C-alpha angles and dihedrals in degrees: 000000000000102000094124090050090052091049093053093045086056091051086056090052100256120139098242117172118197125199118199114243114274112072116106118257092254091054091051092047093047091048093051092045093049091053095043092242135145111247110223116194145154090214110102094204093050091047089061093055098094151348098272098052127112127198108219107215100179119096103203126059098243092053091045090055091049090048096049097041091046098045094046095040093239126154122226102230108159108187134143088244095065105022119118129208108286091213106046105007092243124148118265122229131190116260133181125259088247093055092060101032093107095053102036126088111250095243092051091045091053098044110030114100095211143004135218131193132199115249089211111045096011093232 
């Protein structure tokens, strides 16, 4: 429901876990609580499951970002220094051009000034 929002929060450097749809509300709430996270949802019932839940009212991604960043007092600072992996939320570390030569398009390999790799999924 909010996968794109999670991805963009990661681009901004925020640790944003995303669970695929399926778990019961209680499981999601318990998971967020155990990890000390805010639970962002568009589900009204789920949003009432605990003190650190937030009902996201906006429909489109840009408005969702404005809503979350504003309500939580966060700043959108997208830099390579604080970005997280958009796929798995892992931390990114610097790697050499040679380390990624086999998985990087030739033009990018020739023109990019630096490269980073996820410590989790290795992307």
